[in-house]
Tab-separated table of C-alpha atoms in Angstrom:
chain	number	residue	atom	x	y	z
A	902	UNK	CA	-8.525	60.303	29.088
A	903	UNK	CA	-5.195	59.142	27.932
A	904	UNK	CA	-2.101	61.535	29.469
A	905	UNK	CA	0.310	63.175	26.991
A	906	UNK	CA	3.082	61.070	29.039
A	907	UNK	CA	1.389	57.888	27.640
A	908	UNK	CA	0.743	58.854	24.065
A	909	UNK	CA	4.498	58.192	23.186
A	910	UNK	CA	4.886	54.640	24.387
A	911	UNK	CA	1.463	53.957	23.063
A	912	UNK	CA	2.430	55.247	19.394
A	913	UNK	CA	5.915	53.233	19.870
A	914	UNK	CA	4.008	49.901	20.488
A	915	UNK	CA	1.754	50.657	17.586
A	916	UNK	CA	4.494	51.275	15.679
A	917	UNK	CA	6.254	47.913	16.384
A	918	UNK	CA	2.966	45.830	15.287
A	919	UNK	CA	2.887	47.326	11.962
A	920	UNK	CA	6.161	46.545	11.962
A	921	UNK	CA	5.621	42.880	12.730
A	922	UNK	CA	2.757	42.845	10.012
A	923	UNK	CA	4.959	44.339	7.452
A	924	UNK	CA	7.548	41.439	7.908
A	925	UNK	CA	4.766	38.224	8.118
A	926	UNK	CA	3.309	39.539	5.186
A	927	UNK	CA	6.828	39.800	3.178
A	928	UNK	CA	7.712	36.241	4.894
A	929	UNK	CA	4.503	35.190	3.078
A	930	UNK	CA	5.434	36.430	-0.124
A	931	UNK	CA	8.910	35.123	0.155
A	932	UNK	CA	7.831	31.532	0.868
A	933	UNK	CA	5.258	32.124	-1.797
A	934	UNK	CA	7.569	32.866	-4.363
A	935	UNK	CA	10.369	30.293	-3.091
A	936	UNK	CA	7.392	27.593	-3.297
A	937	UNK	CA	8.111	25.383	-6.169
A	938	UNK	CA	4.988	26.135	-8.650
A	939	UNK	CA	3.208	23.568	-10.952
A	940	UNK	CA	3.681	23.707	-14.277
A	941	UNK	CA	-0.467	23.706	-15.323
A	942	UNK	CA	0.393	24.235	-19.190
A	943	UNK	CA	2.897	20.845	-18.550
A	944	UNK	CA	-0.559	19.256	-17.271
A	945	UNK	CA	-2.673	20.114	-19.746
A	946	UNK	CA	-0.749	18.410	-22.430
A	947	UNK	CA	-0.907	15.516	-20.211
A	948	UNK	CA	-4.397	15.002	-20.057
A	949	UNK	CA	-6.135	11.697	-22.219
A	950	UNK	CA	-5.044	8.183	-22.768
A	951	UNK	CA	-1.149	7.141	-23.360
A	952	UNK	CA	0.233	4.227	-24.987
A	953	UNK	CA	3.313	2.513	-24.598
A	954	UNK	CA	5.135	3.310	-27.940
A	955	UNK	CA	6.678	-0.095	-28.184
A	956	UNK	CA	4.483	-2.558	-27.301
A	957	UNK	CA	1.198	-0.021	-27.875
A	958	UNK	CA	-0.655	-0.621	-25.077
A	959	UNK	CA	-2.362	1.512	-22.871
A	960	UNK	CA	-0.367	2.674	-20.330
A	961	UNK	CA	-2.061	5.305	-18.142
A	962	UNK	CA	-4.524	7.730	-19.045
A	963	UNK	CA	-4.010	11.411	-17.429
A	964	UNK	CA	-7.759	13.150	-16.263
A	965	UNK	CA	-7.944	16.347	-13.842
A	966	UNK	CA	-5.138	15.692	-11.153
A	967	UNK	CA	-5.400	11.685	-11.385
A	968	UNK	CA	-3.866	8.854	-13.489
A	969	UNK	CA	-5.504	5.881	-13.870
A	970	UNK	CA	-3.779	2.369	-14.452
A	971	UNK	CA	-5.549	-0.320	-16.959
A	972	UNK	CA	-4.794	-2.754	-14.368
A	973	UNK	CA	-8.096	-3.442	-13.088
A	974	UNK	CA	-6.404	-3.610	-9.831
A	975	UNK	CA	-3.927	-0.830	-9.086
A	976	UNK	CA	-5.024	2.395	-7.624
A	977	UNK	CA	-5.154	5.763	-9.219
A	978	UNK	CA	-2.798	7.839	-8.492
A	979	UNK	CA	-2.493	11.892	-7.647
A	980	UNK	CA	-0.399	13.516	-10.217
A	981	UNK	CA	1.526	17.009	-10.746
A	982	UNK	CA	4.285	18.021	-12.817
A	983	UNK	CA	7.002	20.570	-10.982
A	984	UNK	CA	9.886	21.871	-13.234
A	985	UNK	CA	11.029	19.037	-15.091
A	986	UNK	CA	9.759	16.183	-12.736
A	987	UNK	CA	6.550	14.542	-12.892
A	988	UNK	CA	5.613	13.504	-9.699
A	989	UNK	CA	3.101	10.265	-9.522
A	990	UNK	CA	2.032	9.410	-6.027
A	991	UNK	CA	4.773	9.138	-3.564
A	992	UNK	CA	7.347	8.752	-6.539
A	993	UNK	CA	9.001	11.378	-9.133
A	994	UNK	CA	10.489	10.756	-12.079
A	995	UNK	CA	12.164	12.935	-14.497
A	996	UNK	CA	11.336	14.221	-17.719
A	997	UNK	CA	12.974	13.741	-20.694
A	998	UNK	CA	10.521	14.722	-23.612
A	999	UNK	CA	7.047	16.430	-23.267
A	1000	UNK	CA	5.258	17.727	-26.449
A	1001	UNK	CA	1.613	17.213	-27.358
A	1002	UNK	CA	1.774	13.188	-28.240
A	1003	UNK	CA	5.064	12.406	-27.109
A	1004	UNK	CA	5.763	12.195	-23.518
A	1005	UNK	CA	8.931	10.383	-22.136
A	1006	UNK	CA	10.613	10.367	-18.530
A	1007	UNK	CA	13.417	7.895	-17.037
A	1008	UNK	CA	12.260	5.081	-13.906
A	1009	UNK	CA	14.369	4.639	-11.318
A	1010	UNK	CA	16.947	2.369	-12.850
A	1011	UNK	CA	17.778	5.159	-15.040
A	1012	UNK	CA	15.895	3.712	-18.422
A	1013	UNK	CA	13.207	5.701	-20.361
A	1014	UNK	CA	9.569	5.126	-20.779
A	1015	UNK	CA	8.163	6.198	-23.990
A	1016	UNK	CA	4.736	7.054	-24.456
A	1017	UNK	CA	2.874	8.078	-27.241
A	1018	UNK	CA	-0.674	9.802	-26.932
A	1019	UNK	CA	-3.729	7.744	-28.406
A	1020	UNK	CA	-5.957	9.538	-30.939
A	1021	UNK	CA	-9.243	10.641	-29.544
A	1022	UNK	CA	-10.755	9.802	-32.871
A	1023	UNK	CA	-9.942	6.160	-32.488
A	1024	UNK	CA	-12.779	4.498	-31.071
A	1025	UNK	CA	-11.571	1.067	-29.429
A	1026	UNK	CA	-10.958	2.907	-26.456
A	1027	UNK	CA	-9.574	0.847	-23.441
A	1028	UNK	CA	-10.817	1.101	-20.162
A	1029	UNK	CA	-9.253	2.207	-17.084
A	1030	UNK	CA	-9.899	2.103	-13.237
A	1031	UNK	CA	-11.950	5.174	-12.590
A	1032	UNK	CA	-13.822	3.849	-9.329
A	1033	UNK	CA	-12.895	1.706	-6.275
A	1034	UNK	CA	-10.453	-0.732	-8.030
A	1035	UNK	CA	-10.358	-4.540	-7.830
A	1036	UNK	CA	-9.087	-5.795	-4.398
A	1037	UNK	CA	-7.552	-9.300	-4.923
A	1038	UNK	CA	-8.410	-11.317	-2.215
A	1039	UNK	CA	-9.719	-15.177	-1.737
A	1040	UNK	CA	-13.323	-15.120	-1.793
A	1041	UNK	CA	-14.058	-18.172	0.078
A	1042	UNK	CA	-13.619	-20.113	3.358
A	1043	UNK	CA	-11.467	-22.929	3.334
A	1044	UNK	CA	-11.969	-25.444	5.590
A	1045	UNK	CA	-9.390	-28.066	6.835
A	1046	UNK	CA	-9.600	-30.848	9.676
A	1047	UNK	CA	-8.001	-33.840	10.250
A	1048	UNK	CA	-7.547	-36.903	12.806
A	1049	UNK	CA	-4.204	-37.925	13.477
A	1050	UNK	CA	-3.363	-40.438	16.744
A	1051	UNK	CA	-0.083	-40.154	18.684
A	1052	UNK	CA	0.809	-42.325	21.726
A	1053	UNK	CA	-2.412	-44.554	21.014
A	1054	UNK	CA	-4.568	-41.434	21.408
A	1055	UNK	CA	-6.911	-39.742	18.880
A	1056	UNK	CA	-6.489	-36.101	17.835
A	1057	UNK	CA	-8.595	-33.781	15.535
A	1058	UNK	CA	-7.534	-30.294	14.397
A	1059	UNK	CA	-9.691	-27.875	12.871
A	1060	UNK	CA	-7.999	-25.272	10.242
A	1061	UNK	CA	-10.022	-22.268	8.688
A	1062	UNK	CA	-9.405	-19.876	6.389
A	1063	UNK	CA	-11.454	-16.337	6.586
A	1064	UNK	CA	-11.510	-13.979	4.333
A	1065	UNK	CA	-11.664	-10.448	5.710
A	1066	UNK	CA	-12.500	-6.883	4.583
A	1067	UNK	CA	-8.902	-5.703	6.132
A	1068	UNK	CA	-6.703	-3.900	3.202
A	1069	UNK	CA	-3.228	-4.308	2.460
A	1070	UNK	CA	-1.512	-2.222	0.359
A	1071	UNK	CA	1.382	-3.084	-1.668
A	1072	UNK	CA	4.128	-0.916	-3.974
A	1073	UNK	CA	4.460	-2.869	-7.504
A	1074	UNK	CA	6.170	-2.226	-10.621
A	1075	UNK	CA	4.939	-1.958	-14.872
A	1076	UNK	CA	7.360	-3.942	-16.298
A	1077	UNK	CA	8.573	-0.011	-17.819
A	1078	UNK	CA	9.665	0.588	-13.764
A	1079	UNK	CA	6.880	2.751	-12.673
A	1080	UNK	CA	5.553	2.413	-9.003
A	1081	UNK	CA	1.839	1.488	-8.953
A	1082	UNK	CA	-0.369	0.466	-5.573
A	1083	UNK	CA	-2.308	-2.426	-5.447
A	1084	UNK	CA	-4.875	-3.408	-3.027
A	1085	UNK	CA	-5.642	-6.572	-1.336
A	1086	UNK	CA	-7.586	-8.682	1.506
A	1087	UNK	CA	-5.962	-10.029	4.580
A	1088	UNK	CA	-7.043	-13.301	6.247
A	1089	UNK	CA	-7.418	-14.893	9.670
A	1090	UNK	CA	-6.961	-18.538	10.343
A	1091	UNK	CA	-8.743	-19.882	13.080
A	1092	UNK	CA	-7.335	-23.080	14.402
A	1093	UNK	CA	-8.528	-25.519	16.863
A	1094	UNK	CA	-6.919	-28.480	18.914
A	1095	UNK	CA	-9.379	-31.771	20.338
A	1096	UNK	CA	-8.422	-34.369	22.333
A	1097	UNK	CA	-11.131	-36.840	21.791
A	1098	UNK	CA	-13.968	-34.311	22.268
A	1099	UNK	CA	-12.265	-32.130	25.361
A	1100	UNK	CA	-11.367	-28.857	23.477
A	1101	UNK	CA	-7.181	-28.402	23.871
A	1102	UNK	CA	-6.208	-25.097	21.846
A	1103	UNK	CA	-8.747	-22.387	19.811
A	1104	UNK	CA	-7.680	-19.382	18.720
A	1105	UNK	CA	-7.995	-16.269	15.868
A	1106	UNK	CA	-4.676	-15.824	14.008
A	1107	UNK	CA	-4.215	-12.478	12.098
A	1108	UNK	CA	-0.573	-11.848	10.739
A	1109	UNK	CA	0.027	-9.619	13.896
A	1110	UNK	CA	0.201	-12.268	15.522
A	1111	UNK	CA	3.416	-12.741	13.970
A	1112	UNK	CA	4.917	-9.894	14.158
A	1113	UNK	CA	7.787	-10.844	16.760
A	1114	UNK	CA	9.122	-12.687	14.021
A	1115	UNK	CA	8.693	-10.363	10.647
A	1116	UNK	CA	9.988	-7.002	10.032
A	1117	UNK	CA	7.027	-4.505	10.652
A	1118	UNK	CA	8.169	-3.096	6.571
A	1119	UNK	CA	7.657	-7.147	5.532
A	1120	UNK	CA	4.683	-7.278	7.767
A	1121	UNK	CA	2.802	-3.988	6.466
A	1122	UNK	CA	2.746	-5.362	2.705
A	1123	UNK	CA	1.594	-9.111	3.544
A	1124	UNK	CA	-0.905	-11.431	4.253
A	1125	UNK	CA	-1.426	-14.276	6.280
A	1126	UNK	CA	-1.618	-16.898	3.480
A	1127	UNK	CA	-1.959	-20.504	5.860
A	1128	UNK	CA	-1.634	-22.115	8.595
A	1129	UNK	CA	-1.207	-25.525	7.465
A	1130	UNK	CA	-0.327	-28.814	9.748
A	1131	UNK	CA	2.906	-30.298	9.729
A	1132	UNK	CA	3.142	-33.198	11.964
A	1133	UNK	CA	3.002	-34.238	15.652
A	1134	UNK	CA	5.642	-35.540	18.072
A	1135	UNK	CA	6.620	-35.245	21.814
A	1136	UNK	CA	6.346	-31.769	21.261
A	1137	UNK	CA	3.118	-31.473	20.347
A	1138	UNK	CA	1.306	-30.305	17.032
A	1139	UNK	CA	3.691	-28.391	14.406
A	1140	UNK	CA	1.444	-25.861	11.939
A	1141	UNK	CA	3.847	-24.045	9.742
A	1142	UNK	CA	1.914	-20.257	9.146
A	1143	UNK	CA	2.981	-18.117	6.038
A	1144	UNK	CA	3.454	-14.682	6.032
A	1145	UNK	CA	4.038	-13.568	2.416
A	1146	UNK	CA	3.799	-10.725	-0.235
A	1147	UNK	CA	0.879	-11.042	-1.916
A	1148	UNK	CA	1.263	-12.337	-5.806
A	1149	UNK	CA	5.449	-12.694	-4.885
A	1150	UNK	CA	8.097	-15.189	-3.345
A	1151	UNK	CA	8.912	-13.639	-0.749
A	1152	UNK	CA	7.154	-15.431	2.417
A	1153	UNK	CA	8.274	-15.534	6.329
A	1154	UNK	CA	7.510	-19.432	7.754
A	1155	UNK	CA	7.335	-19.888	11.040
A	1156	UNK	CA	6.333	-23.065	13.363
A	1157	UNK	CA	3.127	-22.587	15.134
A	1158	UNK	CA	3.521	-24.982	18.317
A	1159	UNK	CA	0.494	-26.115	20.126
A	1160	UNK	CA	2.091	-28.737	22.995
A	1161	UNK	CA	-0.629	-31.172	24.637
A	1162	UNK	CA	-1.331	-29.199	27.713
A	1163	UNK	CA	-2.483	-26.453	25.039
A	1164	UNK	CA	0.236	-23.905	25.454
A	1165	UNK	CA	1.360	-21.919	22.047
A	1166	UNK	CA	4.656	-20.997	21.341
A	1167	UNK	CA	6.572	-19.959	17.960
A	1168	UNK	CA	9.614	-20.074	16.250
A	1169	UNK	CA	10.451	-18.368	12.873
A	1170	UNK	CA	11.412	-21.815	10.298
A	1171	UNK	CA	12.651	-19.310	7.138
């Protein structure tokens, strides 16, 4: 049995917990409330096939939460429109015009995309990525070998090219300014090093490999492209490997040294 001397304090810290309910639960509704809130009608309106109003083609077409690209191979994208912002994967852009086949919003240079909506009825429909999209990659091994003779002794390097099933993913742009993701393969390069038939150098070469020499950003969007022979001198053998953005011009070189006695070292060219 509970003594009338307890009951007090007891009914005091009883008190204080509904207390402390009362205020989580108006917390809630405050962050609730404060919680920026999707427009759905905005969405709706969205939803079907849009066409660039210039050029009239297809530019995305809006299903459920997800926009699909015609390019076969950039990925769909999660979509939701917030006051007067759409917001398309990790990017937002403003809105300048919604109505039921008009939609416009500016990129990020400040111009403005103008889309029209394409008429169900029509029915040369084009298609767009709805599955796993295309993954641009090289689909074969390349093989490379040569002999080359330096101080009246014979060399032979071995040079090949694997594909792999390791994904890279890289931010492009439409030519209107909108972000899209695209997908590709990585390689490695295995090279080897003989001296007449005594084995000098072997070894796997992914573009981590490299990454002393390329900022992690660069190295995050690119592939190792090659690993292609240069020349030999007192040195030893010179391979210049390429580090570049897949489908751009922007590429790290740098010297892949492989000295007689079979020691590697590197040095970043350009």
């Amino acid at each position: 049995m509970v003594s009338k001397k307890h009951i007090k304090p007891l009914l005091f810290l009883f008190f204080l917990f509904l207390l402390s309910c009362g205020q989580k639960e108006q917390k809630s509704d405050v962050s609730v409330k404060d919680k920026p809130q999707e427009n759905r009608e905005a969405k709706a309106l969205l939803q079907g096939v849009w066409l660039d109003s210039e050029t009239d083609e297809p530019f995305f077409k809006a299903d459920g939460d997800t926009i699909y690209f015609a390019d076969a191979t950039s990925l769909p994208a999660y979509f939701r429109i917030i006051g007067d912002s759409i917001e398309l994967g990790s990017n937002t852009y403003f809105i300048t015009m919604q109505t039921p086949h008009n939609f416009q919003f500016r990129n990020p240079g400040g111009d403005e995309v103008q889309l029209v909506k394409r008429d169900e009825s029509d029915e040369d429909q084009p298609e767009f990525v709805e599955q796993a999209p295309q993954i641009i990659s090289t689909t074969e091994v390349v093989n490379l070998d040569s002999v080359v003779m330096y101080g009246g002794q014979r060399y032979h390097w071995y040079v090949t090219i694997n594909p792999t099933r390791y994904r890279v993913m890289r931010t492009t742009y439409t030519p209107d300014g909108v972000a899209v993701e695209k997908v590709y393969y990585d390689n490695i390069i295995h090279v080897s090093l003989f001296h007449n038939n005594r084995r000098l150098f072997t070894r796997d070469f992914n573009k981590q490999a490299y990454a002393a020499d390329v900022p992690d950003d660069f190295l995050q969007q690119s592939i190792l492209g090659n690993i292609a022979f240069d020349k030999v001198d007192a040195q030893g053998f010179h391979f210049d490997a390429t580090v570049c953005i897949p489908d751009g011009e922007s590429c790290y070189m740098i010297e892949t040294l492989i000295s007689f006695d079979g020691q590697l070292s590197m040095k970043l060219l350009e």
